[in-house]
Amino acid sequence: MAFYAGFDLGGTQLKYGLIDEKGDTVFKAKTLTPPSIGELMGLFKKLWQELRAKAGKQIRAIGLGYAGIYSLRNTNILQSPNSSSLDNFDLSAGLASAFDAPFWVDNDANLAAFGEYACGAGRNSQSLILLTLGTGIGSGIVLDGDVWHGSCGFAGELGHITVRPEGEWCKCGNRGCLETEAAAPAVVRNHWQLSGRSDTTTAEDVFHRAEAGETAARRSFAKVGSFLGIGLGIAINFMNPERILIGGGVMAAGPYILPHALEEARRRSWEAAFKCCSIGAASLGNDAGFLGAASWAKKQAG
Ligand SMILES: [Zn+2]
């Protein structure tokens, strides 16, 4: 039996685990992401030894999803939004001294999309888009069974397509990105505007109010849904995807978001393309990243 290891390196947590040849999870765990490069590389070495102790030489390959701008062309980190000490770090060379098996590094959202394709709600499809609605919006694209990387690995950033030209300023330098209009902070901002109060601090607060029947709370999610629908319409017209999967914490409020998103997407996309796209919930939650990383390594190792 062969096994494949996956790591999902986020700003606060490092999730990791092993899958078998069928893509089933045989082990998973998580730990805190350390603040410095030295500690991070030491941690990878330690975790790799832990995985080796569990499955020995049967681990054929490793995949690693990284939450930041990683250049596939130069195999280094161009920009690390969670820890500036990693900016310009040659991650591939660092990992080569920690791992003694072939490994592949990729953007975390790309690999999460591949995880849903290989092990989750995207099984049995050929092309899909995954959108993860949380504090920001992560996204990845699988086309004909492959991650769509673009020229240098930066494709699939649907969180930064413009859905509202005069909207909020985004950390990417643009304004009115899907991320600024449809992620958790937008839910709270909408609620402040619509309720005239400022006593909600998280999308979860607004969700509880929506559940209690508050109109302003429900409209806050409806507004986010409409902007999400604009993004979906663009994606549908551009890609004609077989599936669009939506995950992330904000989707706990899916019943208040999705009907509005679907209505807007239908209005803004080519009817034939909308009809043949199934839009639904992602299924792997926070495991999508490491499962995608391991599955990607399995595919690359052949
Ligand atoms: Zn942006």
Short mmCIF file of C-alpha atoms and ligand atoms in Angstrom, two decimals:
data_model
loop_
_atom_site.label_atom_id
_atom_site.label_comp_id
_atom_site.label_asym_id
_atom_site.label_seq_id
_atom_site.Cartn_x
_atom_site.Cartn_y
_atom_site.Cartn_z
CA MET A 1 0.00 0.00 0.00
CA ALA A 2 1.29 3.42 -0.95
CA PHE A 3 0.54 6.56 1.03
CA TYR A 4 0.72 10.26 0.22
CA ALA A 5 1.29 13.09 2.69
CA GLY A 6 -0.42 16.45 2.56
CA PHE A 7 0.39 19.68 4.42
CA ASP A 8 -1.82 22.77 4.51
CA LEU A 9 0.21 25.70 5.78
CA GLY A 10 -2.06 28.52 6.93
CA GLY A 11 -1.35 31.70 8.84
CA THR A 12 -2.31 30.24 12.21
CA GLN A 13 -2.53 26.48 11.69
CA LEU A 14 -0.61 23.78 9.89
CA LYS A 15 -2.87 20.84 9.05
CA TYR A 16 -1.38 17.62 7.78
CA GLY A 17 -2.16 14.00 7.17
CA LEU A 18 -1.88 10.89 5.03
CA ILE A 19 -4.15 9.41 2.39
CA ASP A 20 -4.00 5.96 0.84
CA GLU A 21 -4.14 5.00 -2.84
CA LYS A 22 -7.93 5.24 -2.86
CA GLY A 23 -7.79 8.80 -1.53
CA ASP A 24 -9.12 7.85 1.89
CA THR A 25 -7.73 9.63 4.96
CA VAL A 26 -5.62 7.33 7.13
CA PHE A 27 -4.26 9.98 9.50
CA LYS A 28 -4.77 13.67 10.16
CA ALA A 29 -3.60 16.20 12.72
CA LYS A 30 -2.95 19.90 13.16
CA THR A 31 -0.56 22.16 15.01
CA LEU A 32 0.14 25.88 15.31
CA THR A 33 2.14 27.59 12.58
CA PRO A 34 5.34 28.89 14.19
CA PRO A 35 6.31 32.52 13.62
CA SER A 36 9.87 32.14 12.27
CA ILE A 37 11.30 30.39 9.23
CA GLY A 38 13.79 28.43 11.34
CA GLU A 39 11.07 27.07 13.61
CA LEU A 40 8.83 26.32 10.62
CA MET A 41 11.50 24.30 8.84
CA GLY A 42 12.30 22.49 12.10
CA LEU A 43 8.61 21.69 12.50
CA PHE A 44 8.37 20.26 8.96
CA LYS A 45 11.34 18.02 9.70
CA LYS A 46 9.73 16.80 12.93
CA LEU A 47 6.29 16.20 11.38
CA TRP A 48 7.82 14.39 8.43
CA GLN A 49 9.63 12.06 10.83
CA GLU A 50 6.31 11.52 12.62
CA LEU A 51 4.64 10.54 9.34
CA ARG A 52 7.60 8.33 8.38
CA ALA A 53 7.30 6.59 11.76
CA LYS A 54 3.64 5.84 10.96
CA ALA A 55 3.93 4.71 7.34
CA GLY A 56 7.66 4.31 6.65
CA LYS A 57 8.96 4.17 3.10
CA GLN A 58 5.47 3.60 1.78
CA ILE A 59 4.92 7.37 1.68
CA ARG A 60 5.62 8.03 -1.97
CA ALA A 61 5.19 11.80 -2.24
CA ILE A 62 4.25 14.98 -0.41
CA GLY A 63 2.02 17.90 -1.34
CA LEU A 64 2.07 21.25 0.42
CA GLY A 65 -0.50 24.02 0.13
CA TYR A 66 0.79 27.44 1.02
CA ALA A 67 -1.44 30.41 1.94
CA GLY A 68 0.29 33.12 -0.03
CA ILE A 69 1.76 34.06 -3.37
CA TYR A 70 4.04 31.24 -4.37
CA SER A 71 5.71 31.35 -7.76
CA LEU A 72 5.71 27.98 -9.51
CA ARG A 73 8.13 29.44 -12.03
CA ASN A 74 10.76 30.47 -9.45
CA THR A 75 9.73 27.99 -6.70
CA ASN A 76 9.87 30.74 -4.10
CA ILE A 77 7.43 32.76 -2.04
CA LEU A 78 6.82 36.18 -3.59
CA GLN A 79 4.59 37.48 -0.86
CA SER A 80 3.51 36.01 2.45
CA PRO A 81 0.39 37.78 3.76
CA ASN A 82 0.50 35.98 7.11
CA SER A 83 4.20 36.30 7.95
CA SER A 84 6.37 38.86 6.20
CA SER A 85 9.50 36.95 7.30
CA LEU A 86 8.65 34.45 4.55
CA ASP A 87 8.64 37.07 1.77
CA ASN A 88 11.05 36.00 -0.99
CA PHE A 89 11.92 32.83 0.92
CA ASP A 90 13.07 29.91 -1.22
CA LEU A 91 10.51 27.51 0.24
CA SER A 92 11.36 24.69 -2.12
CA ALA A 93 15.02 24.64 -1.08
CA GLY A 94 14.04 24.82 2.60
CA LEU A 95 11.69 21.86 2.27
CA ALA A 96 14.26 19.84 0.32
CA SER A 97 16.36 19.69 3.49
CA ALA A 98 13.38 18.57 5.60
CA PHE A 99 11.78 15.96 3.31
CA ASP A 100 13.41 12.90 1.76
CA ALA A 101 10.59 12.20 -0.69
CA PRO A 102 9.41 14.03 -3.83
CA PHE A 103 7.25 17.04 -2.97
CA TRP A 104 5.08 19.61 -4.74
CA VAL A 105 4.20 23.06 -3.42
CA ASP A 106 1.18 25.00 -4.62
CA ASN A 107 -1.22 27.72 -3.56
CA ASP A 108 -3.48 26.45 -0.74
CA ALA A 109 -6.75 27.43 -2.45
CA ASN A 110 -5.70 25.69 -5.68
CA LEU A 111 -5.06 22.51 -3.73
CA ALA A 112 -8.27 22.83 -1.70
CA ALA A 113 -10.14 22.89 -5.03
CA PHE A 114 -8.24 19.79 -6.10
CA GLY A 115 -9.13 18.19 -2.74
CA GLU A 116 -12.86 18.68 -3.37
CA TYR A 117 -12.33 17.31 -6.89
CA ALA A 118 -10.42 14.22 -5.74
CA CYS A 119 -12.03 13.43 -2.36
CA GLY A 120 -15.08 15.66 -1.83
CA ALA A 121 -18.22 17.08 -3.42
CA GLY A 122 -16.40 17.43 -6.75
CA ARG A 123 -15.79 13.71 -7.18
CA ASN A 124 -17.01 12.46 -10.55
CA SER A 125 -16.72 15.85 -12.20
CA GLN A 126 -14.14 17.01 -14.71
CA SER A 127 -14.05 20.72 -13.98
CA LEU A 128 -14.97 22.77 -10.94
CA ILE A 129 -14.46 26.03 -9.15
CA LEU A 130 -14.17 26.13 -5.36
CA LEU A 131 -14.93 29.36 -3.51
CA THR A 132 -14.26 29.54 0.23
CA LEU A 133 -16.10 32.35 1.99
CA GLY A 134 -14.43 33.31 5.26
CA THR A 135 -12.55 36.40 6.42
CA GLY A 136 -11.52 36.62 2.77
CA ILE A 137 -12.44 34.59 -0.30
CA GLY A 138 -10.15 31.82 -1.46
CA SER A 139 -10.69 30.11 -4.77
CA GLY A 140 -9.19 27.50 -7.01
CA ILE A 141 -10.03 26.01 -10.37
CA VAL A 142 -9.80 22.43 -11.61
CA LEU A 143 -10.04 22.09 -15.39
CA ASP A 144 -10.24 18.69 -17.06
CA GLY A 145 -8.85 17.02 -13.97
CA ASP A 146 -5.90 19.38 -13.53
CA VAL A 147 -5.36 22.42 -11.35
CA TRP A 148 -5.51 25.46 -13.60
CA HIS A 149 -2.37 27.35 -12.62
CA GLY A 150 -2.06 30.02 -15.24
CA SER A 151 1.40 31.04 -16.34
CA CYS A 152 3.14 31.27 -12.93
CA GLY A 153 0.67 29.69 -10.50
CA PHE A 154 -1.50 32.73 -9.78
CA ALA A 155 -4.71 31.72 -11.62
CA GLY A 156 -8.04 31.24 -9.91
CA GLU A 157 -8.06 34.39 -7.78
CA LEU A 158 -11.78 34.92 -8.13
CA GLY A 159 -11.82 36.71 -4.77
CA HIS A 160 -10.20 39.65 -6.57
CA ILE A 161 -12.40 40.04 -9.61
CA THR A 162 -14.28 43.34 -9.56
CA VAL A 163 -17.97 43.03 -8.70
CA ARG A 164 -18.58 46.64 -7.61
CA PRO A 165 -16.34 49.26 -9.27
CA GLU A 166 -16.92 51.87 -6.54
CA GLY A 167 -16.82 49.37 -3.67
CA GLU A 168 -14.55 49.01 -0.65
CA TRP A 169 -10.78 49.17 -1.02
CA CYS A 170 -9.14 45.75 -0.98
CA LYS A 171 -5.74 44.70 0.36
CA CYS A 172 -4.84 43.77 -3.25
CA GLY A 173 -4.97 47.45 -4.25
CA ASN A 174 -8.19 47.17 -6.24
CA ARG A 175 -11.61 48.21 -4.94
CA GLY A 176 -14.93 46.42 -4.98
CA CYS A 177 -13.41 42.95 -5.23
CA LEU A 178 -15.64 39.94 -4.67
CA GLU A 179 -13.68 39.52 -1.40
CA THR A 180 -14.51 42.99 -0.09
CA GLU A 181 -18.20 42.66 -0.99
CA ALA A 182 -19.00 39.04 -0.18
CA ALA A 183 -16.77 37.80 2.68
CA ALA A 184 -17.46 37.94 6.43
CA PRO A 185 -16.47 41.62 6.98
CA ALA A 186 -19.00 42.63 4.29
CA VAL A 187 -21.77 40.86 6.21
CA VAL A 188 -20.96 42.90 9.33
CA ARG A 189 -20.56 46.16 7.38
CA ASN A 190 -23.90 45.60 5.63
CA HIS A 191 -25.53 44.96 8.98
CA TRP A 192 -24.22 48.18 10.46
CA GLN A 193 -25.52 50.11 7.45
CA LEU A 194 -28.90 48.39 7.28
CA SER A 195 -29.64 48.28 11.01
CA GLY A 196 -28.19 51.69 11.88
CA ARG A 197 -26.41 50.06 14.80
CA SER A 198 -22.87 48.77 15.30
CA ASP A 199 -23.30 46.08 17.92
CA THR A 200 -22.49 43.08 15.71
CA THR A 201 -18.82 42.18 15.30
CA THR A 202 -18.83 38.90 13.39
CA ALA A 203 -20.80 37.31 10.55
CA GLU A 204 -21.86 34.73 13.13
CA ASP A 205 -23.51 37.47 15.23
CA VAL A 206 -25.44 38.57 12.16
CA PHE A 207 -26.35 34.95 11.41
CA HIS A 208 -27.90 34.51 14.88
CA ARG A 209 -29.99 37.62 14.31
CA ALA A 210 -31.08 36.36 10.91
CA GLU A 211 -32.12 33.09 12.55
CA ALA A 212 -34.15 35.10 15.08
CA GLY A 213 -35.98 36.72 12.17
CA GLU A 214 -34.30 40.15 12.06
CA THR A 215 -34.88 41.75 8.66
CA ALA A 216 -31.66 43.81 8.58
CA ALA A 217 -29.61 40.69 9.30
CA ARG A 218 -31.28 38.72 6.54
CA ARG A 219 -30.85 41.60 4.10
CA SER A 220 -27.13 41.78 5.05
CA PHE A 221 -26.69 38.22 3.81
CA ALA A 222 -28.92 38.83 0.79
CA LYS A 223 -26.67 41.71 -0.28
CA VAL A 224 -23.58 39.53 0.08
CA GLY A 225 -25.41 36.86 -1.92
CA SER A 226 -26.13 39.28 -4.77
CA PHE A 227 -22.47 40.26 -5.06
CA LEU A 228 -21.47 36.61 -4.88
CA GLY A 229 -23.94 36.01 -7.72
CA ILE A 230 -22.22 38.65 -9.86
CA GLY A 231 -18.95 36.78 -9.32
CA LEU A 232 -20.57 33.45 -10.12
CA GLY A 233 -22.07 34.89 -13.30
CA ILE A 234 -18.62 36.03 -14.46
CA ALA A 235 -17.13 32.63 -13.66
CA ILE A 236 -19.92 30.79 -15.48
CA ASN A 237 -19.64 32.92 -18.62
CA PHE A 238 -15.87 32.71 -18.62
CA MET A 239 -15.35 29.03 -17.81
CA ASN A 240 -18.58 27.10 -18.36
CA PRO A 241 -17.71 25.01 -15.29
CA GLU A 242 -19.43 21.74 -14.54
CA ARG A 243 -19.61 22.55 -10.82
CA ILE A 244 -19.13 25.48 -8.52
CA LEU A 245 -18.64 24.48 -4.89
CA ILE A 246 -18.93 27.01 -2.10
CA GLY A 247 -17.48 26.44 1.35
CA GLY A 248 -16.11 28.40 4.31
CA GLY A 249 -17.53 29.58 7.63
CA VAL A 250 -19.86 32.20 6.10
CA MET A 251 -21.75 29.37 4.37
CA ALA A 252 -23.32 28.46 7.72
CA ALA A 253 -25.71 31.19 6.57
CA GLY A 254 -26.09 29.53 3.14
CA PRO A 255 -29.93 29.58 3.17
CA TYR A 256 -29.81 33.38 3.49
CA ILE A 257 -27.10 33.78 0.82
CA LEU A 258 -27.46 31.15 -1.89
CA PRO A 259 -30.96 31.92 -3.25
CA HIS A 260 -29.85 35.51 -3.89
CA ALA A 261 -26.53 34.39 -5.37
CA LEU A 262 -28.26 31.96 -7.73
CA GLU A 263 -30.83 34.53 -8.81
CA GLU A 264 -28.13 37.08 -9.60
CA ALA A 265 -25.90 34.52 -11.34
CA ARG A 266 -28.81 33.36 -13.49
CA ARG A 267 -29.59 36.94 -14.46
CA ARG A 268 -25.99 37.70 -15.40
CA SER A 269 -24.82 34.56 -17.15
CA TRP A 270 -25.48 32.89 -20.47
CA GLU A 271 -28.54 30.74 -19.91
CA ALA A 272 -27.16 27.57 -21.46
CA ALA A 273 -23.97 27.78 -19.36
CA PHE A 274 -25.92 28.52 -16.17
CA LYS A 275 -28.21 25.52 -16.74
CA CYS A 276 -25.38 23.04 -17.10
CA CYS A 277 -23.50 24.28 -14.01
CA SER A 278 -24.34 22.70 -10.68
CA ILE A 279 -23.79 25.11 -7.80
CA GLY A 280 -23.69 23.64 -4.30
CA ALA A 281 -21.88 23.24 -1.02
CA ALA A 282 -18.29 22.02 -0.69
CA SER A 283 -18.01 18.96 1.55
CA LEU A 284 -14.52 18.75 3.06
CA GLY A 285 -14.46 21.84 5.27
CA ASN A 286 -11.02 22.57 6.72
CA ASP A 287 -9.68 19.22 5.51
CA ALA A 288 -9.86 20.23 1.84
CA GLY A 289 -6.37 21.76 1.93
CA PHE A 290 -4.32 18.85 3.21
CA LEU A 291 -6.43 16.30 1.32
CA GLY A 292 -5.94 18.29 -1.86
CA ALA A 293 -2.20 18.58 -1.23
CA ALA A 294 -1.88 14.82 -0.72
CA SER A 295 -4.08 14.05 -3.73
CA TRP A 296 -2.09 16.46 -5.89
CA ALA A 297 1.15 14.75 -4.83
CA LYS A 298 -0.42 11.39 -5.72
CA LYS A 299 -1.35 12.65 -9.17
CA GLN A 300 2.09 14.20 -9.75
CA ALA A 301 3.96 11.13 -8.56
CA GLY A 302 1.84 9.04 -10.95
ZN ZN B 1 -8.84 42.42 -4.11
#
